[in-house]
Amino acid sequence: MSGEHPSTRIVEGYARGGTDLAVDEVWAVEAHLEACRVCRDRLSAAVGTEAPAVAALVGTVWSGLEPRLAVTATMPRGRRRPARLSRWLTPTMVPWLAMVVGVVLLALLFDLAGTGSGEVSLVLLFAPVLPVLGVAASWSRGLDPAYELTSSAPRAGLPLVLRRTASVLGVVVPALLVGGWVTGVMVAQWLLPCLALTAATLALGGAIGVTRAAVALAAVWAAVVVAPTLATSRTAFALQTGGLPVWGLLLALGTGVVIARRGAYSVPGATR
């Protein structure tokens, strides 16, 4: 890539099928073509000279489709999903996020009614792991009907992972803020573990897949923190103020790993 647009060599190589280009060059030019009409026109012209067989095939397909498209009813404008929203959320994330808010409200009601687990706030107990499950839902093959298409798109790397993670946090954190404020739980007690486990999910996800990492960490949290806390009715050290420095270190390490291995999220299947 040179300047703001791909070089002529890259455009012509991509028109020939990209076999003589590096993988990162192919991904970069595909991502650029999505937003640059000028380079799409350059590619169209290059296809005609570099791959005439492809140009002929496209022309044949288009000549067959054009009459059908002219008589095909289009979707009403009001029912189309905003393009900006689709970059942050998937259709299946909406009911899941609503369920998360419901879990927070239910835990809050138990805390206020005094039917929780002794001195332990249920909001505090479940707060750190809820965003982790949200990240898993946002990348679940079974929940996203467009998973294969999304995971193979040029922009399916770290930026898309971070956008979906931010959308989860944008819904979960305000709900937890309200729950923590009502129950009197200190914000840092749940927010720092929440962010640390989310960062750890993304860091581990670069190696085994985001969904697998989220499920694994949620299982560990349930076995190591939730079960003993409910059994003893005592706040685990992980949720006490003395454990905050450990969570801060875990957050820093997780963030560092994500930045250092940001290229791993562009590999097909890394987000499974």
PDB file of C-alpha atoms in Angstrom:
ATOM      1  CA  MET A   1       0.000   0.000   0.000  1.00  0.00           C
ATOM      2  CA  SER A   2       1.329   3.437  -0.870  1.00  0.00           C
ATOM      3  CA  GLY A   3      -0.234   6.638   0.444  1.00  0.00           C
ATOM      4  CA  GLU A   4      -4.003   6.410   0.921  1.00  0.00           C
ATOM      5  CA  HIS A   5      -4.720   3.991  -1.941  1.00  0.00           C
ATOM      6  CA  PRO A   6      -3.318   0.614  -3.020  1.00  0.00           C
ATOM      7  CA  SER A   7      -0.565   0.746  -5.595  1.00  0.00           C
ATOM      8  CA  THR A   8      -1.164  -0.260  -9.202  1.00  0.00           C
ATOM      9  CA  ARG A   9       0.776  -3.478  -8.592  1.00  0.00           C
ATOM     10  CA  ILE A  10      -1.536  -4.501  -5.762  1.00  0.00           C
ATOM     11  CA  VAL A  11      -4.730  -3.603  -7.660  1.00  0.00           C
ATOM     12  CA  GLU A  12      -3.633  -5.492 -10.765  1.00  0.00           C
ATOM     13  CA  GLY A  13      -2.461  -8.447  -8.689  1.00  0.00           C
ATOM     14  CA  TYR A  14      -5.784  -8.563  -6.881  1.00  0.00           C
ATOM     15  CA  ALA A  15      -7.603  -8.462 -10.216  1.00  0.00           C
ATOM     16  CA  ARG A  16      -5.650 -11.555 -11.278  1.00  0.00           C
ATOM     17  CA  GLY A  17      -6.845 -13.397  -8.165  1.00  0.00           C
ATOM     18  CA  GLY A  18      -4.306 -12.253  -5.589  1.00  0.00           C
ATOM     19  CA  THR A  19      -2.093 -15.310  -5.992  1.00  0.00           C
ATOM     20  CA  ASP A  20       1.040 -13.188  -6.256  1.00  0.00           C
ATOM     21  CA  LEU A  21       0.163 -11.013  -3.233  1.00  0.00           C
ATOM     22  CA  ALA A  22       0.916 -11.535   0.440  1.00  0.00           C
ATOM     23  CA  VAL A  23      -2.025 -12.452   2.683  1.00  0.00           C
ATOM     24  CA  ASP A  24      -1.892  -9.163   4.571  1.00  0.00           C
ATOM     25  CA  GLU A  25      -1.904  -7.252   1.262  1.00  0.00           C
ATOM     26  CA  VAL A  26      -5.043  -9.092   0.147  1.00  0.00           C
ATOM     27  CA  TRP A  27      -6.831  -8.356   3.430  1.00  0.00           C
ATOM     28  CA  ALA A  28      -5.727  -4.719   3.335  1.00  0.00           C
ATOM     29  CA  VAL A  29      -6.905  -4.093  -0.217  1.00  0.00           C
ATOM     30  CA  GLU A  30     -10.258  -5.814   0.418  1.00  0.00           C
ATOM     31  CA  ALA A  31     -10.876  -3.664   3.489  1.00  0.00           C
ATOM     32  CA  HIS A  32      -9.905  -0.557   1.513  1.00  0.00           C
ATOM     33  CA  LEU A  33     -12.167  -1.420  -1.417  1.00  0.00           C
ATOM     34  CA  GLU A  34     -15.206  -1.535   0.862  1.00  0.00           C
ATOM     35  CA  ALA A  35     -14.970   2.208   1.496  1.00  0.00           C
ATOM     36  CA  CYS A  36     -13.191   3.578  -1.620  1.00  0.00           C
ATOM     37  CA  ARG A  37     -15.197   3.977  -4.810  1.00  0.00           C
ATOM     38  CA  VAL A  38     -12.174   5.302  -6.697  1.00  0.00           C
ATOM     39  CA  CYS A  39     -10.230   2.099  -6.117  1.00  0.00           C
ATOM     40  CA  ARG A  40     -13.261  -0.019  -6.983  1.00  0.00           C
ATOM     41  CA  ASP A  41     -13.327   1.742 -10.339  1.00  0.00           C
ATOM     42  CA  ARG A  42      -9.577   1.090 -10.702  1.00  0.00           C
ATOM     43  CA  LEU A  43     -10.155  -2.586  -9.932  1.00  0.00           C
ATOM     44  CA  SER A  44     -12.995  -2.782 -12.452  1.00  0.00           C
ATOM     45  CA  ALA A  45     -10.737  -1.375 -15.153  1.00  0.00           C
ATOM     46  CA  ALA A  46      -7.888  -3.695 -14.131  1.00  0.00           C
ATOM     47  CA  VAL A  47     -10.134  -6.768 -14.326  1.00  0.00           C
ATOM     48  CA  GLY A  48     -10.906  -5.942 -17.940  1.00  0.00           C
ATOM     49  CA  THR A  49      -7.214  -5.957 -18.893  1.00  0.00           C
ATOM     50  CA  GLU A  50      -5.683  -8.415 -16.407  1.00  0.00           C
ATOM     51  CA  ALA A  51      -8.486 -11.000 -16.248  1.00  0.00           C
ATOM     52  CA  PRO A  52     -10.673 -10.753 -19.365  1.00  0.00           C
ATOM     53  CA  ALA A  53     -12.210 -14.166 -18.647  1.00  0.00           C
ATOM     54  CA  VAL A  54     -13.468 -12.913 -15.279  1.00  0.00           C
ATOM     55  CA  ALA A  55     -14.826  -9.733 -16.886  1.00  0.00           C
ATOM     56  CA  ALA A  56     -16.673 -11.817 -19.473  1.00  0.00           C
ATOM     57  CA  LEU A  57     -18.132 -14.074 -16.762  1.00  0.00           C
ATOM     58  CA  VAL A  58     -19.314 -11.091 -14.723  1.00  0.00           C
ATOM     59  CA  GLY A  59     -20.881  -9.578 -17.805  1.00  0.00           C
ATOM     60  CA  THR A  60     -22.726 -12.803 -18.564  1.00  0.00           C
ATOM     61  CA  VAL A  61     -24.022 -13.128 -14.988  1.00  0.00           C
ATOM     62  CA  TRP A  62     -25.086  -9.486 -14.888  1.00  0.00           C
ATOM     63  CA  SER A  63     -26.948  -9.734 -18.191  1.00  0.00           C
ATOM     64  CA  GLY A  64     -28.989 -12.560 -16.694  1.00  0.00           C
ATOM     65  CA  LEU A  65     -29.611 -10.860 -13.361  1.00  0.00           C
ATOM     66  CA  GLU A  66     -30.418  -7.347 -14.518  1.00  0.00           C
ATOM     67  CA  PRO A  67     -33.884  -8.125 -15.951  1.00  0.00           C
ATOM     68  CA  ARG A  68     -34.824 -10.014 -12.769  1.00  0.00           C
ATOM     69  CA  LEU A  69     -33.597  -7.278 -10.456  1.00  0.00           C
ATOM     70  CA  ALA A  70     -35.668  -4.724 -12.348  1.00  0.00           C
ATOM     71  CA  VAL A  71     -38.893  -6.497 -11.360  1.00  0.00           C
ATOM     72  CA  THR A  72     -37.868  -7.653  -7.862  1.00  0.00           C
ATOM     73  CA  ALA A  73     -39.503  -5.837  -4.950  1.00  0.00           C
ATOM     74  CA  THR A  74     -37.038  -4.155  -2.625  1.00  0.00           C
ATOM     75  CA  MET A  75     -37.231  -4.142   1.161  1.00  0.00           C
ATOM     76  CA  PRO A  76     -39.006  -1.059   2.576  1.00  0.00           C
ATOM     77  CA  ARG A  77     -36.514   1.557   3.640  1.00  0.00           C
ATOM     78  CA  GLY A  78     -37.808   1.660   7.190  1.00  0.00           C
ATOM     79  CA  ARG A  79     -37.075  -2.046   7.782  1.00  0.00           C
ATOM     80  CA  ARG A  80     -33.419  -1.973   6.800  1.00  0.00           C
ATOM     81  CA  ARG A  81     -30.881  -2.288   9.593  1.00  0.00           C
ATOM     82  CA  PRO A  82     -28.673   0.811   9.891  1.00  0.00           C
ATOM     83  CA  ALA A  83     -25.214   0.041   8.508  1.00  0.00           C
ATOM     84  CA  ARG A  84     -23.506   1.628  11.487  1.00  0.00           C
ATOM     85  CA  LEU A  85     -25.509  -0.460  13.954  1.00  0.00           C
ATOM     86  CA  SER A  86     -24.665  -3.712  12.133  1.00  0.00           C
ATOM     87  CA  ARG A  87     -20.986  -3.016  12.714  1.00  0.00           C
ATOM     88  CA  TRP A  88     -21.531  -3.139  16.470  1.00  0.00           C
ATOM     89  CA  LEU A  89     -24.350  -5.601  17.074  1.00  0.00           C
ATOM     90  CA  THR A  90     -25.708  -8.814  15.626  1.00  0.00           C
ATOM     91  CA  PRO A  91     -29.463  -9.516  15.676  1.00  0.00           C
ATOM     92  CA  THR A  92     -29.010 -12.346  18.170  1.00  0.00           C
ATOM     93  CA  MET A  93     -27.120 -10.142  20.644  1.00  0.00           C
ATOM     94  CA  VAL A  94     -30.184  -8.005  21.409  1.00  0.00           C
ATOM     95  CA  PRO A  95     -32.268 -10.662  23.235  1.00  0.00           C
ATOM     96  CA  TRP A  96     -29.126 -11.934  24.997  1.00  0.00           C
ATOM     97  CA  LEU A  97     -28.260  -8.453  26.273  1.00  0.00           C
ATOM     98  CA  ALA A  98     -31.853  -8.033  27.424  1.00  0.00           C
ATOM     99  CA  MET A  99     -31.481 -11.280  29.341  1.00  0.00           C
ATOM    100  CA  VAL A 100     -28.259  -9.993  30.967  1.00  0.00           C
ATOM    101  CA  VAL A 101     -30.049  -6.872  32.155  1.00  0.00           C
ATOM    102  CA  GLY A 102     -32.779  -9.124  33.505  1.00  0.00           C
ATOM    103  CA  VAL A 103     -30.205 -11.171  35.454  1.00  0.00           C
ATOM    104  CA  VAL A 104     -28.791  -7.982  36.971  1.00  0.00           C
ATOM    105  CA  LEU A 105     -32.261  -6.817  38.014  1.00  0.00           C
ATOM    106  CA  LEU A 106     -33.077 -10.234  39.467  1.00  0.00           C
ATOM    107  CA  ALA A 107     -29.831 -10.272  41.477  1.00  0.00           C
ATOM    108  CA  LEU A 108     -30.617  -6.746  42.676  1.00  0.00           C
ATOM    109  CA  LEU A 109     -34.065  -7.791  43.828  1.00  0.00           C
ATOM    110  CA  PHE A 110     -32.599 -10.739  45.753  1.00  0.00           C
ATOM    111  CA  ASP A 111     -30.080  -8.423  47.409  1.00  0.00           C
ATOM    112  CA  LEU A 112     -32.741  -5.904  48.392  1.00  0.00           C
ATOM    113  CA  ALA A 113     -35.041  -8.651  49.693  1.00  0.00           C
ATOM    114  CA  GLY A 114     -32.250 -10.116  51.777  1.00  0.00           C
ATOM    115  CA  THR A 115     -32.611 -13.533  50.179  1.00  0.00           C
ATOM    116  CA  GLY A 116     -29.105 -13.589  48.701  1.00  0.00           C
ATOM    117  CA  SER A 117     -26.098 -15.396  50.082  1.00  0.00           C
ATOM    118  CA  GLY A 118     -25.499 -13.845  53.474  1.00  0.00           C
ATOM    119  CA  GLU A 119     -23.067 -10.948  53.338  1.00  0.00           C
ATOM    120  CA  VAL A 120     -22.351 -11.525  49.650  1.00  0.00           C
ATOM    121  CA  SER A 121     -24.032  -9.281  47.080  1.00  0.00           C
ATOM    122  CA  LEU A 122     -25.303 -11.291  44.127  1.00  0.00           C
ATOM    123  CA  VAL A 123     -24.765  -8.254  41.895  1.00  0.00           C
ATOM    124  CA  LEU A 124     -21.107  -8.260  42.901  1.00  0.00           C
ATOM    125  CA  LEU A 125     -20.867 -12.028  42.495  1.00  0.00           C
ATOM    126  CA  PHE A 126     -22.169 -12.198  38.924  1.00  0.00           C
ATOM    127  CA  ALA A 127     -21.026  -8.802  37.622  1.00  0.00           C
ATOM    128  CA  PRO A 128     -17.499  -9.797  36.479  1.00  0.00           C
ATOM    129  CA  VAL A 129     -18.634 -12.758  34.364  1.00  0.00           C
ATOM    130  CA  LEU A 130     -21.695 -11.268  32.623  1.00  0.00           C
ATOM    131  CA  PRO A 131     -19.727  -9.337  29.962  1.00  0.00           C
ATOM    132  CA  VAL A 132     -17.645 -12.458  29.314  1.00  0.00           C
ATOM    133  CA  LEU A 133     -20.786 -14.390  28.451  1.00  0.00           C
ATOM    134  CA  GLY A 134     -21.898 -11.464  26.306  1.00  0.00           C
ATOM    135  CA  VAL A 135     -18.693 -11.631  24.297  1.00  0.00           C
ATOM    136  CA  ALA A 136     -19.238 -15.357  23.826  1.00  0.00           C
ATOM    137  CA  ALA A 137     -22.773 -14.751  22.567  1.00  0.00           C
ATOM    138  CA  SER A 138     -21.568 -12.102  20.121  1.00  0.00           C
ATOM    139  CA  TRP A 139     -19.244 -14.651  18.467  1.00  0.00           C
ATOM    140  CA  SER A 140     -21.311 -17.802  18.810  1.00  0.00           C
ATOM    141  CA  ARG A 141     -21.575 -19.844  15.609  1.00  0.00           C
ATOM    142  CA  GLY A 142     -24.931 -21.217  16.706  1.00  0.00           C
ATOM    143  CA  LEU A 143     -26.456 -17.828  17.598  1.00  0.00           C
ATOM    144  CA  ASP A 144     -25.275 -15.758  14.627  1.00  0.00           C
ATOM    145  CA  PRO A 145     -26.848 -16.846  11.324  1.00  0.00           C
ATOM    146  CA  ALA A 146     -24.301 -14.722   9.441  1.00  0.00           C
ATOM    147  CA  TYR A 147     -21.310 -16.090  11.373  1.00  0.00           C
ATOM    148  CA  GLU A 148     -19.459 -17.600   8.402  1.00  0.00           C
ATOM    149  CA  LEU A 149     -19.913 -14.468   6.312  1.00  0.00           C
ATOM    150  CA  THR A 150     -18.901 -12.147   9.143  1.00  0.00           C
ATOM    151  CA  SER A 151     -15.869 -14.125  10.314  1.00  0.00           C
ATOM    152  CA  SER A 152     -14.440 -14.271   6.784  1.00  0.00           C
ATOM    153  CA  ALA A 153     -14.949 -10.589   5.958  1.00  0.00           C
ATOM    154  CA  PRO A 154     -11.867  -8.363   5.537  1.00  0.00           C
ATOM    155  CA  ARG A 155     -12.751  -6.399   8.670  1.00  0.00           C
ATOM    156  CA  ALA A 156     -13.396  -9.427  10.853  1.00  0.00           C
ATOM    157  CA  GLY A 157     -10.177  -8.893  12.769  1.00  0.00           C
ATOM    158  CA  LEU A 158      -9.501  -7.132  16.055  1.00  0.00           C
ATOM    159  CA  PRO A 159     -11.501  -3.949  15.221  1.00  0.00           C
ATOM    160  CA  LEU A 160     -14.724  -5.948  14.842  1.00  0.00           C
ATOM    161  CA  VAL A 161     -13.955  -7.973  17.976  1.00  0.00           C
ATOM    162  CA  LEU A 162     -13.434  -4.756  19.947  1.00  0.00           C
ATOM    163  CA  ARG A 163     -16.604  -3.157  18.558  1.00  0.00           C
ATOM    164  CA  ARG A 164     -18.750  -6.104  19.604  1.00  0.00           C
ATOM    165  CA  THR A 165     -17.056  -6.234  22.999  1.00  0.00           C
ATOM    166  CA  ALA A 166     -17.666  -2.511  23.469  1.00  0.00           C
ATOM    167  CA  SER A 167     -21.333  -2.970  22.560  1.00  0.00           C
ATOM    168  CA  VAL A 168     -21.641  -5.638  25.263  1.00  0.00           C
ATOM    169  CA  LEU A 169     -19.939  -3.455  27.864  1.00  0.00           C
ATOM    170  CA  GLY A 170     -22.060  -0.481  26.798  1.00  0.00           C
ATOM    171  CA  VAL A 171     -25.199  -2.348  27.860  1.00  0.00           C
ATOM    172  CA  VAL A 172     -23.932  -4.395  30.811  1.00  0.00           C
ATOM    173  CA  VAL A 173     -21.878  -1.742  32.637  1.00  0.00           C
ATOM    174  CA  PRO A 174     -24.701   0.851  33.015  1.00  0.00           C
ATOM    175  CA  ALA A 175     -27.015  -1.860  34.363  1.00  0.00           C
ATOM    176  CA  LEU A 176     -24.348  -2.928  36.846  1.00  0.00           C
ATOM    177  CA  LEU A 177     -23.701   0.697  37.809  1.00  0.00           C
ATOM    178  CA  VAL A 178     -27.334   1.024  38.849  1.00  0.00           C
ATOM    179  CA  GLY A 179     -27.277  -2.314  40.675  1.00  0.00           C
ATOM    180  CA  GLY A 180     -24.035  -1.505  42.470  1.00  0.00           C
ATOM    181  CA  TRP A 181     -25.236   1.946  43.457  1.00  0.00           C
ATOM    182  CA  VAL A 182     -28.484   0.630  44.928  1.00  0.00           C
ATOM    183  CA  THR A 183     -26.758  -2.155  46.885  1.00  0.00           C
ATOM    184  CA  GLY A 184     -23.854   0.042  47.991  1.00  0.00           C
ATOM    185  CA  VAL A 185     -21.142  -2.039  46.318  1.00  0.00           C
ATOM    186  CA  MET A 186     -18.003  -0.076  45.503  1.00  0.00           C
ATOM    187  CA  VAL A 187     -17.656   0.425  41.745  1.00  0.00           C
ATOM    188  CA  ALA A 188     -14.038  -0.747  41.596  1.00  0.00           C
ATOM    189  CA  GLN A 189     -14.984  -4.033  43.292  1.00  0.00           C
ATOM    190  CA  TRP A 190     -16.964  -5.226  40.279  1.00  0.00           C
ATOM    191  CA  LEU A 191     -15.787  -2.988  37.424  1.00  0.00           C
ATOM    192  CA  LEU A 192     -12.096  -3.913  37.604  1.00  0.00           C
ATOM    193  CA  PRO A 193     -12.755  -7.713  37.637  1.00  0.00           C
ATOM    194  CA  CYS A 194     -15.322  -7.152  34.877  1.00  0.00           C
ATOM    195  CA  LEU A 195     -12.812  -5.417  32.595  1.00  0.00           C
ATOM    196  CA  ALA A 196      -9.998  -7.804  33.539  1.00  0.00           C
ATOM    197  CA  LEU A 197     -11.989 -10.933  32.676  1.00  0.00           C
ATOM    198  CA  THR A 198     -13.121  -9.345  29.418  1.00  0.00           C
ATOM    199  CA  ALA A 199      -9.525  -8.519  28.474  1.00  0.00           C
ATOM    200  CA  ALA A 200      -8.458 -12.031  29.452  1.00  0.00           C
ATOM    201  CA  THR A 201     -11.189 -13.461  27.227  1.00  0.00           C
ATOM    202  CA  LEU A 202      -9.919 -11.521  24.231  1.00  0.00           C
ATOM    203  CA  ALA A 203      -6.281 -12.369  25.011  1.00  0.00           C
ATOM    204  CA  LEU A 204      -6.990 -16.082  25.339  1.00  0.00           C
ATOM    205  CA  GLY A 205      -9.364 -15.889  22.388  1.00  0.00           C
ATOM    206  CA  GLY A 206      -6.493 -15.022  20.082  1.00  0.00           C
ATOM    207  CA  ALA A 207      -5.153 -18.537  20.697  1.00  0.00           C
ATOM    208  CA  ILE A 208      -8.215 -20.778  21.120  1.00  0.00           C
ATOM    209  CA  GLY A 209     -11.075 -18.617  19.845  1.00  0.00           C
ATOM    210  CA  VAL A 210     -13.088 -15.948  21.649  1.00  0.00           C
ATOM    211  CA  THR A 211     -16.125 -18.131  22.281  1.00  0.00           C
ATOM    212  CA  ARG A 212     -14.099 -21.017  23.712  1.00  0.00           C
ATOM    213  CA  ALA A 213     -12.107 -18.608  25.891  1.00  0.00           C
ATOM    214  CA  ALA A 214     -15.270 -16.976  27.239  1.00  0.00           C
ATOM    215  CA  VAL A 215     -16.893 -20.303  28.090  1.00  0.00           C
ATOM    216  CA  ALA A 216     -13.699 -21.560  29.756  1.00  0.00           C
ATOM    217  CA  LEU A 217     -13.270 -18.450  31.913  1.00  0.00           C
ATOM    218  CA  ALA A 218     -16.952 -18.462  32.869  1.00  0.00           C
ATOM    219  CA  ALA A 219     -16.629 -22.089  33.971  1.00  0.00           C
ATOM    220  CA  VAL A 220     -13.517 -21.298  36.021  1.00  0.00           C
ATOM    221  CA  TRP A 221     -15.279 -18.342  37.651  1.00  0.00           C
ATOM    222  CA  ALA A 222     -18.263 -20.487  38.568  1.00  0.00           C
ATOM    223  CA  ALA A 223     -16.089 -23.227  40.064  1.00  0.00           C
ATOM    224  CA  VAL A 224     -13.509 -21.076  41.854  1.00  0.00           C
ATOM    225  CA  VAL A 225     -15.571 -18.078  42.987  1.00  0.00           C
ATOM    226  CA  VAL A 226     -19.334 -18.539  42.668  1.00  0.00           C
ATOM    227  CA  ALA A 227     -19.686 -22.048  44.104  1.00  0.00           C
ATOM    228  CA  PRO A 228     -17.426 -21.519  47.176  1.00  0.00           C
ATOM    229  CA  THR A 229     -19.018 -18.124  47.872  1.00  0.00           C
ATOM    230  CA  LEU A 230     -22.542 -19.497  47.808  1.00  0.00           C
ATOM    231  CA  ALA A 231     -21.465 -22.475  49.938  1.00  0.00           C
ATOM    232  CA  THR A 232     -19.747 -20.419  52.669  1.00  0.00           C
ATOM    233  CA  SER A 233     -21.776 -17.178  52.398  1.00  0.00           C
ATOM    234  CA  ARG A 234     -18.510 -15.232  52.531  1.00  0.00           C
ATOM    235  CA  THR A 235     -17.099 -12.861  49.956  1.00  0.00           C
ATOM    236  CA  ALA A 236     -14.187 -14.488  48.164  1.00  0.00           C
ATOM    237  CA  PHE A 237     -10.817 -12.737  48.166  1.00  0.00           C
ATOM    238  CA  ALA A 238     -11.193 -12.168  44.417  1.00  0.00           C
ATOM    239  CA  LEU A 239     -14.101  -9.801  45.138  1.00  0.00           C
ATOM    240  CA  GLN A 240     -12.585  -8.026  48.128  1.00  0.00           C
ATOM    241  CA  THR A 241     -10.747  -4.717  47.913  1.00  0.00           C
ATOM    242  CA  GLY A 242      -7.476  -6.503  48.677  1.00  0.00           C
ATOM    243  CA  GLY A 243      -7.714  -8.327  45.353  1.00  0.00           C
ATOM    244  CA  LEU A 244      -8.033  -5.163  43.240  1.00  0.00           C
ATOM    245  CA  PRO A 245      -4.271  -4.875  42.496  1.00  0.00           C
ATOM    246  CA  VAL A 246      -4.341  -8.426  41.116  1.00  0.00           C
ATOM    247  CA  TRP A 247      -7.253  -7.538  38.845  1.00  0.00           C
ATOM    248  CA  GLY A 248      -5.443  -4.404  37.714  1.00  0.00           C
ATOM    249  CA  LEU A 249      -2.384  -6.476  36.803  1.00  0.00           C
ATOM    250  CA  LEU A 250      -4.552  -9.009  34.957  1.00  0.00           C
ATOM    251  CA  LEU A 251      -6.231  -6.192  33.027  1.00  0.00           C
ATOM    252  CA  ALA A 252      -2.875  -4.729  32.013  1.00  0.00           C
ATOM    253  CA  LEU A 253      -1.513  -8.134  30.954  1.00  0.00           C
ATOM    254  CA  GLY A 254      -4.632  -9.008  28.987  1.00  0.00           C
ATOM    255  CA  THR A 255      -4.600  -5.670  27.184  1.00  0.00           C
ATOM    256  CA  GLY A 256      -0.916  -6.057  26.384  1.00  0.00           C
ATOM    257  CA  VAL A 257      -1.428  -9.538  24.938  1.00  0.00           C
ATOM    258  CA  VAL A 258      -4.328  -8.351  22.776  1.00  0.00           C
ATOM    259  CA  ILE A 259      -2.234  -5.497  21.376  1.00  0.00           C
ATOM    260  CA  ALA A 260       0.832  -7.683  20.839  1.00  0.00           C
ATOM    261  CA  ARG A 261      -1.167 -10.400  19.048  1.00  0.00           C
ATOM    262  CA  ARG A 262      -3.663  -8.175  17.225  1.00  0.00           C
ATOM    263  CA  GLY A 263      -2.912  -9.949  13.940  1.00  0.00           C
ATOM    264  CA  ALA A 264      -4.205 -13.257  15.348  1.00  0.00           C
ATOM    265  CA  TYR A 265      -7.801 -12.019  15.184  1.00  0.00           C
ATOM    266  CA  SER A 266      -7.631 -11.654  11.403  1.00  0.00           C
ATOM    267  CA  VAL A 267      -7.104 -15.388  10.943  1.00  0.00           C
ATOM    268  CA  PRO A 268     -10.342 -17.156   9.923  1.00  0.00           C
ATOM    269  CA  GLY A 269     -11.653 -19.158  12.867  1.00  0.00           C
ATOM    270  CA  ALA A 270      -9.835 -17.119  15.519  1.00  0.00           C
ATOM    271  CA  THR A 271     -13.123 -15.698  16.776  1.00  0.00           C
ATOM    272  CA  ARG A 272     -14.862 -19.044  17.229  1.00  0.00           C
TER     273      ARG A 272
END
